[in-house]
PDB file of C-alpha atoms in Angstrom:
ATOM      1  CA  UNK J  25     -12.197-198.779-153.867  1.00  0.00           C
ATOM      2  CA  UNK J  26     -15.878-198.680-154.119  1.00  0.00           C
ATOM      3  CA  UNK J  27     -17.255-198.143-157.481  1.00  0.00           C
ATOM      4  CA  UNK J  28     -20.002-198.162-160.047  1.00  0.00           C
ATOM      5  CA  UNK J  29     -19.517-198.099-163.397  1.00  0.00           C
ATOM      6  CA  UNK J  30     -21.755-198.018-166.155  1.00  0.00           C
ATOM      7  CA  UNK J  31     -19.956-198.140-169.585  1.00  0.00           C
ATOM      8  CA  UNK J  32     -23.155-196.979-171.840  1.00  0.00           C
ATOM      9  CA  UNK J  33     -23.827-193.100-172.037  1.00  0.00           C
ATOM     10  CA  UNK J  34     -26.670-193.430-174.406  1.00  0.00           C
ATOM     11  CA  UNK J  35     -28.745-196.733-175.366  1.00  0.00           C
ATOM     12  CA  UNK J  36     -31.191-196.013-178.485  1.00  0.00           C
ATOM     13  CA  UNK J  37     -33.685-198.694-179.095  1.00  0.00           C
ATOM     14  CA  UNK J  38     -36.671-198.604-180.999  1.00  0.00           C
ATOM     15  CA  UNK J  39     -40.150-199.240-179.707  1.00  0.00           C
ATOM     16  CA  UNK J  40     -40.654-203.066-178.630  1.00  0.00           C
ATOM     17  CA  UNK J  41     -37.095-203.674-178.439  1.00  0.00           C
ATOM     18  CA  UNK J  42     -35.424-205.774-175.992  1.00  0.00           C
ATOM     19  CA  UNK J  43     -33.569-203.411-173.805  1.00  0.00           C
ATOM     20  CA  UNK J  44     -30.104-203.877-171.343  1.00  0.00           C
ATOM     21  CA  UNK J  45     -28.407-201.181-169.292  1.00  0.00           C
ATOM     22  CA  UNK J  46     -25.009-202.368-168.182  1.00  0.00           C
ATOM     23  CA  UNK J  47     -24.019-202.014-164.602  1.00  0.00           C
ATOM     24  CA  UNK J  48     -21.162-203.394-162.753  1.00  0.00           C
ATOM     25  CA  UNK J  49     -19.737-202.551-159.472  1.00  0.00           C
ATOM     26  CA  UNK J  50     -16.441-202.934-157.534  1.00  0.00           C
ATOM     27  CA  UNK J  51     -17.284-204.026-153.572  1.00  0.00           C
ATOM     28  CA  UNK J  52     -15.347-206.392-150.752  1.00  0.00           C
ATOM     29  CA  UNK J  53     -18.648-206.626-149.287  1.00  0.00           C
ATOM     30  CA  UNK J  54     -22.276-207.852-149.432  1.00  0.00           C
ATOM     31  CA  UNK J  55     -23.526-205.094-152.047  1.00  0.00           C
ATOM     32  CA  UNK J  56     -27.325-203.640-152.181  1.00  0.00           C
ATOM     33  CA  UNK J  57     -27.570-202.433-155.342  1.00  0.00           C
ATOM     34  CA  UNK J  58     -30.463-200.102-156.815  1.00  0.00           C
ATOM     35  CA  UNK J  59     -31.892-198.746-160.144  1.00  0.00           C
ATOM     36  CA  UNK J  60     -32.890-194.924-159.980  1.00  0.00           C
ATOM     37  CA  UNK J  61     -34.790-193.501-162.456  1.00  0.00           C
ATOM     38  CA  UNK J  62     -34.785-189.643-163.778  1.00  0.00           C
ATOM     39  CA  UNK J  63     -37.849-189.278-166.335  1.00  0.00           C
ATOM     40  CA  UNK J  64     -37.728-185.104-168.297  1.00  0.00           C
ATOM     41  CA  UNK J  65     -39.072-182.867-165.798  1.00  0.00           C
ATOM     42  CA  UNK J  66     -39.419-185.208-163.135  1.00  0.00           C
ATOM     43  CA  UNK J  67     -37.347-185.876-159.815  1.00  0.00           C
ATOM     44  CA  UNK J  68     -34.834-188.456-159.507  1.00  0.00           C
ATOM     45  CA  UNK J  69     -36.512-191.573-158.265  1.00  0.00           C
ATOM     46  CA  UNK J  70     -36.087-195.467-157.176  1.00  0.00           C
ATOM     47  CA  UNK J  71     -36.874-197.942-159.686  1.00  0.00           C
ATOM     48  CA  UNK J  72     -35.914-201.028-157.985  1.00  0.00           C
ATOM     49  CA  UNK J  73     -33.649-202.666-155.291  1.00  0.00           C
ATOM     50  CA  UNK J  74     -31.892-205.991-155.822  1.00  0.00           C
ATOM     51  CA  UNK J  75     -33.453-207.217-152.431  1.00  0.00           C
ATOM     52  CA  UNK J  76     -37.259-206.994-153.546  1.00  0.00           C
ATOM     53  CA  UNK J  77     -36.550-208.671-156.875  1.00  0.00           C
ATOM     54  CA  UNK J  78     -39.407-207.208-157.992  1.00  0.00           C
ATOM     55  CA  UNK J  79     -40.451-206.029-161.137  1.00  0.00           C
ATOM     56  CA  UNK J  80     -41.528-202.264-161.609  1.00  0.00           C
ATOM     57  CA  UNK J  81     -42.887-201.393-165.020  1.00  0.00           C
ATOM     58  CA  UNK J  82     -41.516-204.499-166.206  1.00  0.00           C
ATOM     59  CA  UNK J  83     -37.734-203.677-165.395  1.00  0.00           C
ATOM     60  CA  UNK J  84     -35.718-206.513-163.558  1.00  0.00           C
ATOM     61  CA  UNK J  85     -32.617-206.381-162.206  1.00  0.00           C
ATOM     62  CA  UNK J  86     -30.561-209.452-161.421  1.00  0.00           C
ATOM     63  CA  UNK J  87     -27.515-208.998-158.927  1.00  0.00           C
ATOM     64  CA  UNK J  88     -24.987-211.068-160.474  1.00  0.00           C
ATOM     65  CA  UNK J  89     -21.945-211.798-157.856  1.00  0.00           C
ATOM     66  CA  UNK J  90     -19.526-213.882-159.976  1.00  0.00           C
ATOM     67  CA  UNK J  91     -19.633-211.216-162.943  1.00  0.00           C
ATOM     68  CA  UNK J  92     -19.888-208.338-160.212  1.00  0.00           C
ATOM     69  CA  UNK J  93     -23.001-206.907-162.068  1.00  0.00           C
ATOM     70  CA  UNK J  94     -26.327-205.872-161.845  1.00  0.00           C
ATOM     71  CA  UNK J  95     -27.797-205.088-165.225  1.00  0.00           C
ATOM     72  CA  UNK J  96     -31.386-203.555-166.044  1.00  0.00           C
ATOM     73  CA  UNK J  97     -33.311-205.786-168.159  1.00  0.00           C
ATOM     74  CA  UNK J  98     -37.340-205.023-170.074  1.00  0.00           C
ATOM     75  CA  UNK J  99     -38.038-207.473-172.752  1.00  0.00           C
ATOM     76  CA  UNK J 100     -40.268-205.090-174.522  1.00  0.00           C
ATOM     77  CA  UNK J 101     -39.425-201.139-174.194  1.00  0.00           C
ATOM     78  CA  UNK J 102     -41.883-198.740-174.319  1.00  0.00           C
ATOM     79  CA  UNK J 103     -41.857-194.553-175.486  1.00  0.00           C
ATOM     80  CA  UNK J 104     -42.039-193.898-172.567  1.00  0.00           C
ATOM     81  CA  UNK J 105     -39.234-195.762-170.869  1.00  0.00           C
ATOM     82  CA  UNK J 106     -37.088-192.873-172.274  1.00  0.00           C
ATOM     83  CA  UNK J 107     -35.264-191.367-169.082  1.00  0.00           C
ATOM     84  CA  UNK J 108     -31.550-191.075-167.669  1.00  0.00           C
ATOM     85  CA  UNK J 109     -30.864-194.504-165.957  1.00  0.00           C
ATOM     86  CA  UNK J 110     -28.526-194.574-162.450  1.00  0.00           C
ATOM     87  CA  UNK J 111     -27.002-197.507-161.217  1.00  0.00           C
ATOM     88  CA  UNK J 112     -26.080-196.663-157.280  1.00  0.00           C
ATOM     89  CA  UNK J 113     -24.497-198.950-154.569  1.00  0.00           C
ATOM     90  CA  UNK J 114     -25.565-198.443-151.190  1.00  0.00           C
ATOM     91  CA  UNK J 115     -22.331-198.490-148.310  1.00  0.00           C
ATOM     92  CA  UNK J 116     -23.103-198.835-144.684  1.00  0.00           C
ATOM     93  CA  UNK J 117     -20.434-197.471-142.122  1.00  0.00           C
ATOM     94  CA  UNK J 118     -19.905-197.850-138.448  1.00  0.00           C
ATOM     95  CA  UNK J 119     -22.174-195.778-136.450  1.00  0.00           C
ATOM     96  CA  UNK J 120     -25.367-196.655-138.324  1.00  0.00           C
ATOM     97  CA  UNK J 121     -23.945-193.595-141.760  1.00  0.00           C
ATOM     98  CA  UNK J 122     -24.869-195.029-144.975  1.00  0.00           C
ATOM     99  CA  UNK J 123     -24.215-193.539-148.039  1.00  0.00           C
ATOM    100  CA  UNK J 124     -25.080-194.414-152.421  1.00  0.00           C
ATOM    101  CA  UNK J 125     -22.591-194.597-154.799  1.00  0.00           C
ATOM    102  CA  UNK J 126     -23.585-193.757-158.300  1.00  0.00           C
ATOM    103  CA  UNK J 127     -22.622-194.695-161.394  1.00  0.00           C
ATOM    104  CA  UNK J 128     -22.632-191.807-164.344  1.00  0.00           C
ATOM    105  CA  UNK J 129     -26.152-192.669-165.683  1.00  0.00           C
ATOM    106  CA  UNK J 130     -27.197-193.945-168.939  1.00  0.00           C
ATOM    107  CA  UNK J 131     -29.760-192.196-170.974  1.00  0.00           C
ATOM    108  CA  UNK J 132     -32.051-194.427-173.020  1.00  0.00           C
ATOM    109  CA  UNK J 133     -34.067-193.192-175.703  1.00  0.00           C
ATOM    110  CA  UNK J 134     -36.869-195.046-177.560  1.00  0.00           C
ATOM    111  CA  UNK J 135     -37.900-194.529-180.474  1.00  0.00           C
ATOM    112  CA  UNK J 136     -41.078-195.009-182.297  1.00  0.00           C
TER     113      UNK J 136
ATOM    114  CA  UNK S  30     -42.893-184.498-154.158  1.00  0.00           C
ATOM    115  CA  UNK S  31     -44.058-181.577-152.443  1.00  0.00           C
ATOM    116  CA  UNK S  32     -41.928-182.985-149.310  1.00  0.00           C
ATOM    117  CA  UNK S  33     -38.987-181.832-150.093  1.00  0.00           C
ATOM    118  CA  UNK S  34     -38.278-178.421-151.844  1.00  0.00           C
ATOM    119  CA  UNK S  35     -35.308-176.415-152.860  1.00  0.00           C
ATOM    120  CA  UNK S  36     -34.877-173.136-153.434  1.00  0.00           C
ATOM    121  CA  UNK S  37     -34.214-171.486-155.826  1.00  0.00           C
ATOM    122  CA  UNK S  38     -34.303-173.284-159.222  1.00  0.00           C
ATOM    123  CA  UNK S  39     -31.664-170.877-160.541  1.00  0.00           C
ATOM    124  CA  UNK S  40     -29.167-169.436-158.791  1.00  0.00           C
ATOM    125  CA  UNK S  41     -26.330-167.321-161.180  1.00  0.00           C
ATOM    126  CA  UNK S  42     -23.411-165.670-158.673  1.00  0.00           C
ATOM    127  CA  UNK S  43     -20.331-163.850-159.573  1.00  0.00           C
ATOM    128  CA  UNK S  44     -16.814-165.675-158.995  1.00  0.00           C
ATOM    129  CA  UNK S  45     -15.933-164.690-155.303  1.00  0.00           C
ATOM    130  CA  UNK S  46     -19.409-164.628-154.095  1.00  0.00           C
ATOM    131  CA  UNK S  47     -20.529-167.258-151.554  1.00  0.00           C
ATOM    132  CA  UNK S  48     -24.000-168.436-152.013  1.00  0.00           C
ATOM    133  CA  UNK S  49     -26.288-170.925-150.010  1.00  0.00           C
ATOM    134  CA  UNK S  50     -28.793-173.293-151.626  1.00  0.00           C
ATOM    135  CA  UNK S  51     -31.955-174.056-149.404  1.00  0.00           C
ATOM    136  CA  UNK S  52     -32.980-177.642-149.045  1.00  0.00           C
ATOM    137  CA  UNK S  53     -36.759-178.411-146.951  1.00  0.00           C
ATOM    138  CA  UNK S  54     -38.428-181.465-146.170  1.00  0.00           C
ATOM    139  CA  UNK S  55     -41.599-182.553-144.546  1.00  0.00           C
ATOM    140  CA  UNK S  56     -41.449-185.988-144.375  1.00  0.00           C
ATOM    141  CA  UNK S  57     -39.904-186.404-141.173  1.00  0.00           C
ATOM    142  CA  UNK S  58     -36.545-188.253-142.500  1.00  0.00           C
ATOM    143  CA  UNK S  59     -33.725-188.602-140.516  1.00  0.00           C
ATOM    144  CA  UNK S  60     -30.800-188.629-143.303  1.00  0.00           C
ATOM    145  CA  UNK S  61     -30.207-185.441-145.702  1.00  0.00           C
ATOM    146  CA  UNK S  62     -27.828-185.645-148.432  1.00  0.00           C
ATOM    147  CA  UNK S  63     -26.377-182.861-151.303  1.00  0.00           C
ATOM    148  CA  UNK S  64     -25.081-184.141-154.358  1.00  0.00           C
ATOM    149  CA  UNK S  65     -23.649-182.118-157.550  1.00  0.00           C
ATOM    150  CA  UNK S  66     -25.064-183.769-160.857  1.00  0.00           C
ATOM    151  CA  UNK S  67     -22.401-183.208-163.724  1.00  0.00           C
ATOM    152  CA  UNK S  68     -22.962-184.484-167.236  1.00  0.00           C
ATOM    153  CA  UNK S  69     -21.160-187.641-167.879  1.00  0.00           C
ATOM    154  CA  UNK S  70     -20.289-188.154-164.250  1.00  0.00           C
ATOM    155  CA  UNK S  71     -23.357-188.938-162.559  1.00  0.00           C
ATOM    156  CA  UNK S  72     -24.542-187.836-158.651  1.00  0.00           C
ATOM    157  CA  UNK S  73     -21.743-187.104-156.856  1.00  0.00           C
ATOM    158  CA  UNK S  74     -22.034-186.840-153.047  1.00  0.00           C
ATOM    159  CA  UNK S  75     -21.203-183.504-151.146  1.00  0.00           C
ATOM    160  CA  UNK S  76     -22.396-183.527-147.774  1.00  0.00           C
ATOM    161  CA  UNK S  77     -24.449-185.978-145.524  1.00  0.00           C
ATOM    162  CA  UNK S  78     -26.229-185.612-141.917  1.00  0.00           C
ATOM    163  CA  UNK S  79     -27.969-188.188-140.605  1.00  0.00           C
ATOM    164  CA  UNK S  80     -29.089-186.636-136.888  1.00  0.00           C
ATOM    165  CA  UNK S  81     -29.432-182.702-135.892  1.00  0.00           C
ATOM    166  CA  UNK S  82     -26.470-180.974-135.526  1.00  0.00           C
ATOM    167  CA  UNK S  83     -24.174-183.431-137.121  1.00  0.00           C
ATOM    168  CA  UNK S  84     -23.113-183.995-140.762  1.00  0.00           C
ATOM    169  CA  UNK S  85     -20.267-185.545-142.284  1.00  0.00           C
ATOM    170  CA  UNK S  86     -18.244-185.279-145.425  1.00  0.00           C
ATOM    171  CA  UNK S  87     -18.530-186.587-148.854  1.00  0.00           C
ATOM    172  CA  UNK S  88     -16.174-187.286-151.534  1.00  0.00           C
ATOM    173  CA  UNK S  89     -16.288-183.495-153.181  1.00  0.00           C
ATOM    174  CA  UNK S  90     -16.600-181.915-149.948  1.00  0.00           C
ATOM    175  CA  UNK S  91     -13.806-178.990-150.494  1.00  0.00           C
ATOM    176  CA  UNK S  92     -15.176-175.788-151.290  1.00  0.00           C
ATOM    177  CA  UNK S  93     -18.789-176.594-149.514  1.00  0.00           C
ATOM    178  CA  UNK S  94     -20.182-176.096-146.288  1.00  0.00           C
ATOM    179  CA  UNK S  95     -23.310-177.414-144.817  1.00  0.00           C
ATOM    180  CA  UNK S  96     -25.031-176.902-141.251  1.00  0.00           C
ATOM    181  CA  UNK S  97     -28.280-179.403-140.200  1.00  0.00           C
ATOM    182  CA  UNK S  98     -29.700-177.057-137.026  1.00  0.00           C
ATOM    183  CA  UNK S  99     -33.075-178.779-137.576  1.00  0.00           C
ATOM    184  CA  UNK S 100     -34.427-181.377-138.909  1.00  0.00           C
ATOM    185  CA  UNK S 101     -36.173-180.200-141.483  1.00  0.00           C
ATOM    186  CA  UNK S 102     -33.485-177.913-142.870  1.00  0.00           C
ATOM    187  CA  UNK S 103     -30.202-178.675-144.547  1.00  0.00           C
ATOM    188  CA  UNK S 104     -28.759-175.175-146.508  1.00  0.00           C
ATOM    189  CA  UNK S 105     -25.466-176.026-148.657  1.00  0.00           C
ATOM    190  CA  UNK S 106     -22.999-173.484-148.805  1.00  0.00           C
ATOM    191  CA  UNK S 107     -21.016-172.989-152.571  1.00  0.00           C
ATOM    192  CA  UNK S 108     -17.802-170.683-150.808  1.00  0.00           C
ATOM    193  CA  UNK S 109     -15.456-168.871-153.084  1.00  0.00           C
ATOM    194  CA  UNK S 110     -13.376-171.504-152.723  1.00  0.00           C
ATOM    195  CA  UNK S 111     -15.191-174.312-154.718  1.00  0.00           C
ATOM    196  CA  UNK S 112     -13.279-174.353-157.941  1.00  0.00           C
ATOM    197  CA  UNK S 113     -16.081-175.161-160.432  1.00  0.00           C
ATOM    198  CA  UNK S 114     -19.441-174.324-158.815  1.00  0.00           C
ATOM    199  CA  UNK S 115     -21.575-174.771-161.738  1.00  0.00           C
ATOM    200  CA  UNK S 116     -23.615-177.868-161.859  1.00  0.00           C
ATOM    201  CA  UNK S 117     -26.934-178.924-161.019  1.00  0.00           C
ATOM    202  CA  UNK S 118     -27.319-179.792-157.557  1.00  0.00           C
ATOM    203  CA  UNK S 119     -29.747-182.458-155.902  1.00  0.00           C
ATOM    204  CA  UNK S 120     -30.894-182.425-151.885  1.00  0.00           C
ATOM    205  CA  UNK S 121     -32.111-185.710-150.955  1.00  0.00           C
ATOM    206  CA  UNK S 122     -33.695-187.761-148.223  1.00  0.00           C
ATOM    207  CA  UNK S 123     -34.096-190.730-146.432  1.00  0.00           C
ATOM    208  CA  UNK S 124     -35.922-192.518-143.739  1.00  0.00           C
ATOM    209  CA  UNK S 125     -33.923-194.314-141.065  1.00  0.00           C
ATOM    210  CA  UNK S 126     -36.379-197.100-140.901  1.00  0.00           C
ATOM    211  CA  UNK S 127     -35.778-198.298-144.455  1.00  0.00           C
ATOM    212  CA  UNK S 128     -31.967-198.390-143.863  1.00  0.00           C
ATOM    213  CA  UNK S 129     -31.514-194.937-145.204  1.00  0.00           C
ATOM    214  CA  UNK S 130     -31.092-196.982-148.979  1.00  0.00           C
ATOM    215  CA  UNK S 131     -34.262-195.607-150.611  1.00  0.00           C
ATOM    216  CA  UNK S 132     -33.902-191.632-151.294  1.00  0.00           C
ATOM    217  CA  UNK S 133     -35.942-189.139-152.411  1.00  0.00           C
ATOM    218  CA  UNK S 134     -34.758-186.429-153.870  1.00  0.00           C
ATOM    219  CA  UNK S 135     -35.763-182.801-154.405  1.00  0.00           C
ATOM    220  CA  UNK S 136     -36.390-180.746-157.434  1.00  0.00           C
ATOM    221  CA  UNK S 137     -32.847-179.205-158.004  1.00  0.00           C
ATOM    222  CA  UNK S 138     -30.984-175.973-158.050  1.00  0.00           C
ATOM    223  CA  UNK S 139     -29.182-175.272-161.296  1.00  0.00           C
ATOM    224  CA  UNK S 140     -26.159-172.626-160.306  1.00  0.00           C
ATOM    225  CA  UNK S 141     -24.565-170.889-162.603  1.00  0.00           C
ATOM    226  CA  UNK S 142     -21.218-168.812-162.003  1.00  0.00           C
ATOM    227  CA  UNK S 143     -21.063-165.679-164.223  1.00  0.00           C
TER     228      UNK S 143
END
């Protein structure tokens, strides 16, 4: 069964701090993978894709196959990196339906 | 952010009650989603339509109806038959040109069952 899992609830760091948020997934298939992003008193948003391999606000994300993950990396965090953190797979179905899985969400906090 | 609103921001209905959560967007999107957000379990996904007049279960469907008569519109239905209504719950969007994988989501209704 399809699945994302992300083991840490809470990840408390202090300002400058290297910073990881744990994802792995369960998937027979190609995965797309994505970071979503859920700052206080904002909307849930997109922080990244796996496909872009971009960097937004100096997050990166490398899909990792063999070890079925996809972890959230910023060498540096910041104050206001402090948000709730969703891993979510994206499943395509016949007939064009496509559909995100998401994992339970990590909240990081950092702290001055 | 303005494209997609949700009404209201707090709902509170008495057990047996069926209420209906309003979900509006502007931005022309094909795909509309509900999800229930529940702490420690993440977004979990109710109902999806991807076209007018056709929408298609999630994995917590039971206890929730939907109808997609426009485009713009997708209204969720909590029935008196959804075991444990309360949660925060999330409308979302997305564009058929992008794959439907980016989503945007809406400001929330928190519902409360009294």
């Amino acid at each position: 069964a399809q699945r994302v899992t992300q083991p840490e609830k809470l990840l408390s760091v202090f300002k400058g701090a290297p910073v990881e948020l744990k994802c792995n997934y369960s998937y027979s298939g190609s995965p797309e993978l994505f970071w979503y992003v859920q700052y206080s008193r904002q909307r849930l948003q997109l922080l990244l894709r796996h496909i872009s391999r971009e960097s937004i606000k100096g997050f990166t994300a490398d899909l990792n196959k063999g070890e079925t993950s996809f972890h959230l990396k910023k060498p540096f965090a910041q104050e206001e990196d402090s948000a709730m953190y969703y891993c979510a797979l994206s499943l395509h179905f016949s007939g064009g339906y496509n559909k995100l899985i998401f994992g339970a969400g990590t909240r990081l906090a950092v702290h001055p | 952010d303005g494209g997609i609103t949700q009404s209201p921001k707090y709902l509170f209905r008495k057990e047996g009650q069926n209420v209906t959560l309003s979900c509006e967007q502007n931005l022309n999107h094909d795909a509309m989603y509900w999800y229930r957000q529940d702490p420690g379990q993440g977004l979990r996904l109710i109902y999806y339509s991807q076209i007018v007049n056709d929408f298609q279960k999630g994995d917590i469907a039971e206890g929730y109806s939907v109808s997609r008569e426009k485009k713009e519109s997708f209204p969720l239905t909590v029935t008196s038959a959804q075991k444990n209504p309360t949660a925060f719950y999330l409308c979302a969007t997305a564009w058929k040109g992008e794959s439907y994988n980016e989503q945007f989501f809406g400001p929330g209704t928190r519902l409360t069952v009294l």
